[in-house]
Amino acid sequence: MAFGSNLSIDKQSAINVKTNVVKDSVASVNAFKKVYAVLMSPRCMNCHPAGDVPLQGDDSHPHAMLPKRGLDGKGVSAMKCSNCHQPTNTPGPNTPPGNPNWHLPPADMKMVFEGRSPYQLAKQLVDPKQNGHKDMKKLIEHADDDLVLAGWNMGEGRAHPPLSHAEFKKAWITWLTTGAYAPQEK
């Protein structure tokens, strides 16, 4: 059975959610349009760049310090993400946002969002060879990952994603459980 609009979408619900798929291409594509808008926002795309240097700011410019991804996604040599990105947000406008596990996706699974069309990104997100080996249950759980949640708490001076986390998660689950259809290329 597909999820209804009265679904409680908290962290425990995501862990216990049944991953039955009821295919509905229209509902799926409409939900993915909402998901795509969030994933293309700077709060997501800045850590999912096409290259090995993260982006920053609401305009998604290359990171001023030019740090490199590194094999584990946490930086290279003495230039580690955690040098500036502390466990919590640094006080003040446009200062480094924080998270105890701040990192980019690792080099062997870059999960690039930057430059992807809706079709390309939808296909990438459901391909275990490109999504961190995640099945549907793990994809649903990932919406509540601490680093994903940090996108809605990036500190002063940054625009929020275009949907609340609850709205995003509802669209994410709807997309996945109605067939994870990819919008057609234009």
mmCIF file of N, CA and C in Angstrom, residues 24-38 118 122 163 167-168 170-176 178-184 186:
data_model
loop_
_atom_site.group_PDB
_atom_site.id
_atom_site.type_symbol
_atom_site.label_atom_id
_atom_site.label_comp_id
_atom_site.label_asym_id
_atom_site.label_seq_id
_atom_site.Cartn_x
_atom_site.Cartn_y
_atom_site.Cartn_z
ATOM 1 N N ASP A 24 3.164 4.121 -9.335
ATOM 2 C CA ASP A 24 2.322 5.224 -9.774
ATOM 3 C C ASP A 24 3.273 6.262 -10.356
ATOM 4 N N SER A 25 3.462 6.199 -11.653
ATOM 5 C CA SER A 25 4.483 7.043 -12.286
ATOM 6 C C SER A 25 4.201 8.530 -12.132
ATOM 7 N N VAL A 26 2.954 8.933 -12.145
ATOM 8 C CA VAL A 26 2.616 10.354 -12.017
ATOM 9 C C VAL A 26 2.960 10.845 -10.614
ATOM 10 N N ALA A 27 2.505 10.120 -9.589
ATOM 11 C CA ALA A 27 2.802 10.515 -8.207
ATOM 12 C C ALA A 27 4.312 10.479 -7.960
ATOM 13 N N SER A 28 4.976 9.480 -8.516
ATOM 14 C CA SER A 28 6.413 9.335 -8.318
ATOM 15 C C SER A 28 7.182 10.509 -8.928
ATOM 16 N N VAL A 29 6.895 10.834 -10.158
ATOM 17 C CA VAL A 29 7.594 11.941 -10.828
ATOM 18 C C VAL A 29 7.275 13.267 -10.139
ATOM 19 N N ASN A 30 6.027 13.473 -9.760
ATOM 20 C CA ASN A 30 5.672 14.714 -9.054
ATOM 21 C C ASN A 30 6.419 14.822 -7.724
ATOM 22 N N ALA A 31 6.543 13.713 -7.005
ATOM 23 C CA ALA A 31 7.287 13.730 -5.743
ATOM 24 C C ALA A 31 8.762 14.007 -6.010
ATOM 25 N N PHE A 32 9.316 13.411 -7.071
ATOM 26 C CA PHE A 32 10.739 13.628 -7.341
ATOM 27 C C PHE A 32 11.039 15.076 -7.713
ATOM 28 N N LYS A 33 10.110 15.752 -8.332
ATOM 29 C CA LYS A 33 10.335 17.174 -8.641
ATOM 30 C C LYS A 33 10.609 17.956 -7.350
ATOM 31 N N LYS A 34 9.895 17.623 -6.288
ATOM 32 C CA LYS A 34 10.117 18.280 -4.985
ATOM 33 C C LYS A 34 11.472 17.857 -4.407
ATOM 34 N N VAL A 35 11.772 16.583 -4.476
ATOM 35 C CA VAL A 35 13.052 16.063 -3.995
ATOM 36 C C VAL A 35 14.200 16.749 -4.735
ATOM 37 N N TYR A 36 14.074 16.835 -6.043
ATOM 38 C CA TYR A 36 15.132 17.425 -6.875
ATOM 39 C C TYR A 36 15.384 18.883 -6.499
ATOM 40 N N ALA A 37 14.322 19.631 -6.227
ATOM 41 C CA ALA A 37 14.490 21.039 -5.835
ATOM 42 C C ALA A 37 15.332 21.150 -4.569
ATOM 43 N N VAL A 38 15.145 20.250 -3.627
ATOM 44 C CA VAL A 38 15.940 20.260 -2.391
ATOM 45 C C VAL A 38 17.380 19.847 -2.691
ATOM 46 N N PRO A 118 17.224 16.111 -13.674
ATOM 47 C CA PRO A 118 16.341 15.293 -12.832
ATOM 48 C C PRO A 118 16.401 13.809 -13.197
ATOM 49 N N ALA A 122 17.802 11.032 -10.532
ATOM 50 C CA ALA A 122 16.872 9.992 -10.086
ATOM 51 C C ALA A 122 17.458 8.606 -10.333
ATOM 52 N N LEU A 163 12.059 23.240 0.824
ATOM 53 C CA LEU A 163 11.024 22.533 1.586
ATOM 54 C C LEU A 163 11.525 22.316 3.006
ATOM 55 N N GLU A 167 8.566 17.957 4.792
ATOM 56 C CA GLU A 167 8.033 17.959 3.421
ATOM 57 C C GLU A 167 8.957 17.198 2.472
ATOM 58 N N PHE A 168 10.259 17.417 2.645
ATOM 59 C CA PHE A 168 11.231 16.701 1.817
ATOM 60 C C PHE A 168 11.105 15.200 2.041
ATOM 61 N N LYS A 170 8.659 13.429 3.191
ATOM 62 C CA LYS A 170 7.407 12.893 2.653
ATOM 63 C C LYS A 170 7.522 12.698 1.140
ATOM 64 N N ALA A 171 8.081 13.679 0.433
ATOM 65 C CA ALA A 171 8.267 13.560 -1.017
ATOM 66 C C ALA A 171 9.258 12.436 -1.341
ATOM 67 N N TRP A 172 10.336 12.333 -0.566
ATOM 68 C CA TRP A 172 11.350 11.293 -0.766
ATOM 69 C C TRP A 172 10.729 9.900 -0.653
ATOM 70 N N ILE A 173 9.966 9.677 0.427
ATOM 71 C CA ILE A 173 9.333 8.375 0.632
ATOM 72 C C ILE A 173 8.279 8.116 -0.440
ATOM 73 N N THR A 174 7.520 9.134 -0.787
ATOM 74 C CA THR A 174 6.514 8.963 -1.844
ATOM 75 C C THR A 174 7.184 8.578 -3.148
ATOM 76 N N TRP A 175 8.254 9.280 -3.498
ATOM 77 C CA TRP A 175 8.972 8.954 -4.738
ATOM 78 C C TRP A 175 9.434 7.500 -4.736
ATOM 79 N N LEU A 176 10.079 7.091 -3.646
ATOM 80 C CA LEU A 176 10.617 5.734 -3.576
ATOM 81 C C LEU A 176 9.539 4.666 -3.590
ATOM 82 N N THR A 178 6.497 4.767 -4.743
ATOM 83 C CA THR A 178 5.601 4.731 -5.913
ATOM 84 C C THR A 178 6.368 4.361 -7.172
ATOM 85 N N GLY A 179 7.542 3.805 -6.991
ATOM 86 C CA GLY A 179 8.288 3.267 -8.130
ATOM 87 C C GLY A 179 9.602 3.949 -8.441
ATOM 88 N N ALA A 180 9.909 5.061 -7.749
ATOM 89 C CA ALA A 180 11.168 5.800 -7.990
ATOM 90 C C ALA A 180 11.373 6.078 -9.471
ATOM 91 N N TYR A 181 10.322 6.549 -10.114
ATOM 92 C CA TYR A 181 10.405 6.877 -11.537
ATOM 93 C C TYR A 181 11.269 8.116 -11.739
ATOM 94 N N ALA A 182 12.019 8.085 -12.827
ATOM 95 C CA ALA A 182 12.850 9.221 -13.216
ATOM 96 C C ALA A 182 12.075 10.089 -14.203
ATOM 97 N N PRO A 183 12.035 11.409 -13.974
ATOM 98 C CA PRO A 183 11.378 12.279 -14.958
ATOM 99 C C PRO A 183 12.048 12.126 -16.328
ATOM 100 N N GLN A 184 11.274 12.216 -17.366
ATOM 101 C CA GLN A 184 11.829 12.099 -18.715
ATOM 102 C C GLN A 184 12.756 13.265 -19.015
ATOM 103 N N LYS A 186 14.273 16.224 -21.164
ATOM 104 C CA LYS A 186 13.592 17.178 -22.058
ATOM 105 C C LYS A 186 14.364 17.349 -23.331
#
